Coordinates of C-alpha atoms in Angstrom, one line a residue:
X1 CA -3.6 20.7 -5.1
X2 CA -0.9 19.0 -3.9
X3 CA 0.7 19.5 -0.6
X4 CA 3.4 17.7 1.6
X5 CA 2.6 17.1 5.1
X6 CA 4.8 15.3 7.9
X7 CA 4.0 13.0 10.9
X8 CA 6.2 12.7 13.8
X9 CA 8.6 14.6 11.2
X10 CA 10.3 11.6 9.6
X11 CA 6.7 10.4 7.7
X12 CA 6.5 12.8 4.6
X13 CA 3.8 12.5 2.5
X14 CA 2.8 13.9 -0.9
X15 CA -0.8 14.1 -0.5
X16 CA -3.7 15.3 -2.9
X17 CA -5.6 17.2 -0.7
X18 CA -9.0 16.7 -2.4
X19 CA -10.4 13.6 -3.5
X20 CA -12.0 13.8 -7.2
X21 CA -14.4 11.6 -8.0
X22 CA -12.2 9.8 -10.9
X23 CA -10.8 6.8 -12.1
X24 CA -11.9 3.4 -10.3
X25 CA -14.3 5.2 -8.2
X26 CA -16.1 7.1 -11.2
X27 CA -17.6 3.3 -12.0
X28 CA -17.9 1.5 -8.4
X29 CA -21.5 2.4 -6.7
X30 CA -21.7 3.2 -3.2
X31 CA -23.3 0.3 -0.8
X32 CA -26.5 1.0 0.4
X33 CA -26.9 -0.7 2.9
X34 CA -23.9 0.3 5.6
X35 CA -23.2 -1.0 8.6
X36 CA -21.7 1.7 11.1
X37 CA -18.6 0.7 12.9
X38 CA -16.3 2.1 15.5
X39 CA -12.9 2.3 13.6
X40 CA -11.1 3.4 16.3
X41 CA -11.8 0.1 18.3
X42 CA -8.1 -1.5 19.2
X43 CA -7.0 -3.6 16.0
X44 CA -6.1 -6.7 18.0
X45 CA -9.7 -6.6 19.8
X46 CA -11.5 -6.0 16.4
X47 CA -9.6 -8.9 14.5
X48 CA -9.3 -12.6 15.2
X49 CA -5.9 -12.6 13.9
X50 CA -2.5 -12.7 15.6
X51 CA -0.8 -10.2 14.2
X52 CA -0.6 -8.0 16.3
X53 CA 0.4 -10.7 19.2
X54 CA 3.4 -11.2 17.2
X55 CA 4.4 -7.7 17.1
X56 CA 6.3 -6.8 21.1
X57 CA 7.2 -3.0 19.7
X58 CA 8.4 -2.1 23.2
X59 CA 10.7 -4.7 24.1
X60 CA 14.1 -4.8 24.4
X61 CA 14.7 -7.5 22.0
X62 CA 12.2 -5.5 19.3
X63 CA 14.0 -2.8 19.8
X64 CA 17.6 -4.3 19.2
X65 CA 15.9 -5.6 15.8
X66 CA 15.1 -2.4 15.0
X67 CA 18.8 -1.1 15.4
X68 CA 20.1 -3.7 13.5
X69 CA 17.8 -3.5 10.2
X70 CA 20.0 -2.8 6.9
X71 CA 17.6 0.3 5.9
X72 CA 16.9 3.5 7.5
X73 CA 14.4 4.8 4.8
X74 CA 11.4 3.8 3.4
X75 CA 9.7 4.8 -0.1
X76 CA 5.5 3.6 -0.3
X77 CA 4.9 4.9 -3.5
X78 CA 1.2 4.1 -5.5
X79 CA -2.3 5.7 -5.5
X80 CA -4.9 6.3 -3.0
X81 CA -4.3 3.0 -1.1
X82 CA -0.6 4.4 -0.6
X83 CA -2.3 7.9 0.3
X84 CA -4.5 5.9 2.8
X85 CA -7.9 7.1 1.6
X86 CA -10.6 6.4 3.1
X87 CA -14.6 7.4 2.7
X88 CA -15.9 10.0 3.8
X89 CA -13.0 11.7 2.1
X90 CA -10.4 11.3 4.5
X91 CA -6.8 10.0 4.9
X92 CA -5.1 7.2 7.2
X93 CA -2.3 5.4 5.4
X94 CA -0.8 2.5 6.2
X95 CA 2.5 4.3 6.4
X96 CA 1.0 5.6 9.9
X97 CA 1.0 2.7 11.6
X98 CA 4.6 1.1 10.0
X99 CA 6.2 3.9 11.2
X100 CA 4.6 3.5 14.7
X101 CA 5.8 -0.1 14.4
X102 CA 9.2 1.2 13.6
X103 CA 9.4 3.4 16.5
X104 CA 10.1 6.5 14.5
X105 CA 12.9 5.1 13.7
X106 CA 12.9 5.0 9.8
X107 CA 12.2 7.9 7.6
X108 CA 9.3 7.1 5.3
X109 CA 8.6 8.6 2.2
X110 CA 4.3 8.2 1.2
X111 CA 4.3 8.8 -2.2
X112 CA 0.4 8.1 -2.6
X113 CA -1.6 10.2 -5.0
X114 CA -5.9 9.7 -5.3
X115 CA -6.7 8.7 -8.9
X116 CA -3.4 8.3 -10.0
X117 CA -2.2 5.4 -12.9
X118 CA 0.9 3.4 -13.4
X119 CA 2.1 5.2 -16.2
X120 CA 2.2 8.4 -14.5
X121 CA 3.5 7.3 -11.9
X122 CA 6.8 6.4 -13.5
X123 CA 7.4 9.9 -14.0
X124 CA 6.8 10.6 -10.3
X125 CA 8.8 8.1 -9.3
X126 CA 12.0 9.2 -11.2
X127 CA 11.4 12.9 -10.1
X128 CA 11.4 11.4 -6.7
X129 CA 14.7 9.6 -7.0
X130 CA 16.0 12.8 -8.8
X131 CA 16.3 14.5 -5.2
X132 CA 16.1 11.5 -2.8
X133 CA 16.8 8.4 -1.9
X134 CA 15.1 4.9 -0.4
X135 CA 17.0 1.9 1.0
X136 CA 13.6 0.3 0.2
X137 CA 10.5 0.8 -2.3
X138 CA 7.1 -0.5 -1.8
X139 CA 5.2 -0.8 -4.7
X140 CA 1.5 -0.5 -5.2
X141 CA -0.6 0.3 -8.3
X142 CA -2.9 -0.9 -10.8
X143 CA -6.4 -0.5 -9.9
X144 CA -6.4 2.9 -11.3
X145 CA -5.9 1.8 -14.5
X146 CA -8.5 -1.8 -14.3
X147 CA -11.1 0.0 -13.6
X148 CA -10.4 2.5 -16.8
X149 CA -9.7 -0.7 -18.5
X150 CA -6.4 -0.4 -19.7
X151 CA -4.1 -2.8 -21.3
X152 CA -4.1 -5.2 -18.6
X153 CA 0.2 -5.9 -20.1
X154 CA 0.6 -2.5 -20.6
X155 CA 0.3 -1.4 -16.8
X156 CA 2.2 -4.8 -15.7
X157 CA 5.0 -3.1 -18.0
X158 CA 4.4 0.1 -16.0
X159 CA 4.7 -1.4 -12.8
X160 CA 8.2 -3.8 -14.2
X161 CA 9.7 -0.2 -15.0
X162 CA 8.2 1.1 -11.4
X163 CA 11.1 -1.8 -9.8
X164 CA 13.4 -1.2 -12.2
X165 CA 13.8 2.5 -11.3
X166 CA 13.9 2.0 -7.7
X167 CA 16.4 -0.7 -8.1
X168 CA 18.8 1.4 -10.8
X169 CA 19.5 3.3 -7.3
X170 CA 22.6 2.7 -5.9
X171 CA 21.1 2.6 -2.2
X172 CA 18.0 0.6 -3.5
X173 CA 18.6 -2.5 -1.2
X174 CA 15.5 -4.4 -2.7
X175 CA 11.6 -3.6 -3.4
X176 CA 8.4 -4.6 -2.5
X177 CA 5.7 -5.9 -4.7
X178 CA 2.2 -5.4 -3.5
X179 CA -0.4 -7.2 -5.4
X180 CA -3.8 -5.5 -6.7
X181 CA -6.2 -5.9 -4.2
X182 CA -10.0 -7.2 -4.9
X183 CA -13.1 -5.5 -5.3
X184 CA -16.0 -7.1 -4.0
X185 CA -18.8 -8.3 -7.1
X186 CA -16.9 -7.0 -9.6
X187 CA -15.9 -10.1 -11.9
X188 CA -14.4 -8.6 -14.6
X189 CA -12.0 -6.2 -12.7
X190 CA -11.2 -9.1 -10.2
X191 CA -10.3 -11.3 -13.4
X192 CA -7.9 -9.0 -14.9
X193 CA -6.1 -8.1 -11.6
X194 CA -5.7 -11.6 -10.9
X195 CA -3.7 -12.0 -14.5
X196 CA -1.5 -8.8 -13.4
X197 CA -1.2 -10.3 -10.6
X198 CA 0.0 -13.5 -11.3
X199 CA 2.4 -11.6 -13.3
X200 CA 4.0 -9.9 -10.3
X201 CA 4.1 -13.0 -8.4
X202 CA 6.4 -14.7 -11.9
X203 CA 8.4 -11.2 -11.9
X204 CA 9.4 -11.7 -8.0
X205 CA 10.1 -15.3 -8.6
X206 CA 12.6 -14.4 -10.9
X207 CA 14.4 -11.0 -9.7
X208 CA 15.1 -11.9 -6.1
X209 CA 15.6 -8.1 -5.6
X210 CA 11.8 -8.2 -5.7
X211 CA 9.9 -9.3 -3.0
X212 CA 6.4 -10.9 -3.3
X213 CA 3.4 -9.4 -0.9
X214 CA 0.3 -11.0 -1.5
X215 CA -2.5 -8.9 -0.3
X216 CA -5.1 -11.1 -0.2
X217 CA -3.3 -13.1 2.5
X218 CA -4.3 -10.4 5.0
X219 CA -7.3 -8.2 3.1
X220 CA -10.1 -10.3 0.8
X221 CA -13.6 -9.6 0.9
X222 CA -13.6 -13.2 2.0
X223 CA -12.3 -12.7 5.0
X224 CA -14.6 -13.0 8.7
X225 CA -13.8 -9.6 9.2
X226 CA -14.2 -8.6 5.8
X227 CA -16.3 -5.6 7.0
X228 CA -14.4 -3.4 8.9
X229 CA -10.9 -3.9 6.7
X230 CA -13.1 -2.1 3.9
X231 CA -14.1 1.4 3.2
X232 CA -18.0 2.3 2.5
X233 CA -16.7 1.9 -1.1
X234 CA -15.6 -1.7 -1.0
X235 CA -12.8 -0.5 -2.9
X236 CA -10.3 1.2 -0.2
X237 CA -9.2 0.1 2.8
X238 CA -10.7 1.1 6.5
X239 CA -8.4 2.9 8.8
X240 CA -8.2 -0.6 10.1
X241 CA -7.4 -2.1 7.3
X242 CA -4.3 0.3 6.9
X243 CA -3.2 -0.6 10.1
X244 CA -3.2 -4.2 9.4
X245 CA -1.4 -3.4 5.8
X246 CA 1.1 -1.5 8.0
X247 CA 1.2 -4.3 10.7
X248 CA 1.6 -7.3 8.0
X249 CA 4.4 -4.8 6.0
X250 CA 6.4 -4.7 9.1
X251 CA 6.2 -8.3 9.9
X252 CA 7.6 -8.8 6.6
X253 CA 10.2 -6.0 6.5
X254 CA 11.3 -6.9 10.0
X255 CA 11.4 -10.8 9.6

């Protein structure tokens, strides 16, 4: 069932409503052994980063920035890591915290749906720009269709023709390319992400419409912190994990 819900009525999101147990998580095994942490502990007290020192939302300067920025909407269109899911079956996406970033400012559009694959989505995605409109389009999808091994071309295709619709808009300023994210002890899915990836990277290099966001720079199960940016699943994020996809995507989109 799907239903669209809003937050501080400019965040609209086209949610799934109920989880199913398909796709990449139908083949990833839950960890056994779980450590329980507070996720609502602050972000810049849990993480030994400075992200969040660079970010002074409530200053006059920020807020000049913001007035000035060439876009006033926002399109985060993918699959459940759009959708922000989260075990147990919840939802917190990173869309959230942008928009509290962006001091309501921008409308955002979070086109995330659980389970879906790139080559639906390109349907979605020109239904969407059928009745609206985004100055910019973040892009995320892929794992979906690894982990149901599909043609590892074939969905960098999908997501080329993902761009290529957002940009064909004649408000499209440019697009965002998030990159695949890992999934911890799983060689053979991390392998063939890592040649779609290197894909997008090439693809960005050469449309400068495109712009490059490498995931890894801010999630990896490599990280110190590794254990709380992670759901239970080791496959989707934590809520704080959104929050620092949200936090890096504004540092990016402002900067």
């Amino acid at each position: 069932l799907n239903t669209t819900n809003t937050y501080n009525n400019n965040i609209i999101i086209e949610s799934s409503n109920n989880y199913t147990n398909s796709s990449i998580d139908s083949f990833i095994p839950l960890t056994n052994n779980i450590t329980t942490i507070d996720l609502s502990t602050n972000l810049s007290t849990a993480l030994s980063t400075n992200i969040s020192n660079n970010i002074t939302n409530n200053s006059t300067n920020s807020r000049k920035l913001l007035n000035n920025l060439p876009f006033k909407s926002i399109l985060a269109f993918g699959d459940s890591l759009t959708e922000g899911y989260v075990m147990p079956p919840r939802f917190h996406p990173y869309t959230k915290r942008l928009n509290e970033l962006l001091d309501n400012q921008i409308v955002i559009y979070n086109k995330g749906i659980s389970g879906d694959i790139t080559s639906n989505m390109i349907e979605r995605m020109k239904e969407f720009y059928e009745k609206h409109s985004a100055d910019v389009a973040i892009i995320l999808g892929g794992t979906n269709d690894i982990g149901m091994q599909f043609d590892t071309d074939e969905t960098f295709n999908n997501i080329v023709k993902l761009h290529d619709i957002a940009l064909s808009h004649p408000n499209t300023l440019f697009t965002i390319a998030i990159t695949i994210p890992e999934i911890r002890s799983r060689t053979l899915f991390n392998s063939r992400r890592n040649y779609i990836n290197n894909k997008i990277k090439k693809l960005c290099e050469s449309n400068k419409r495109i712009h490059y966001f490498d995931i890894d720079l801010y999630i990896n199960h490599l990280n110190d912190n590794s254990t709380i940016l992670w759901s239970r699943d080791n496959v989707h994020f934590s809520k704080i994990g959104y929050d620092t996809l949200g936090e890096a995507l504004y540092n990016n989109l402002v900067n």
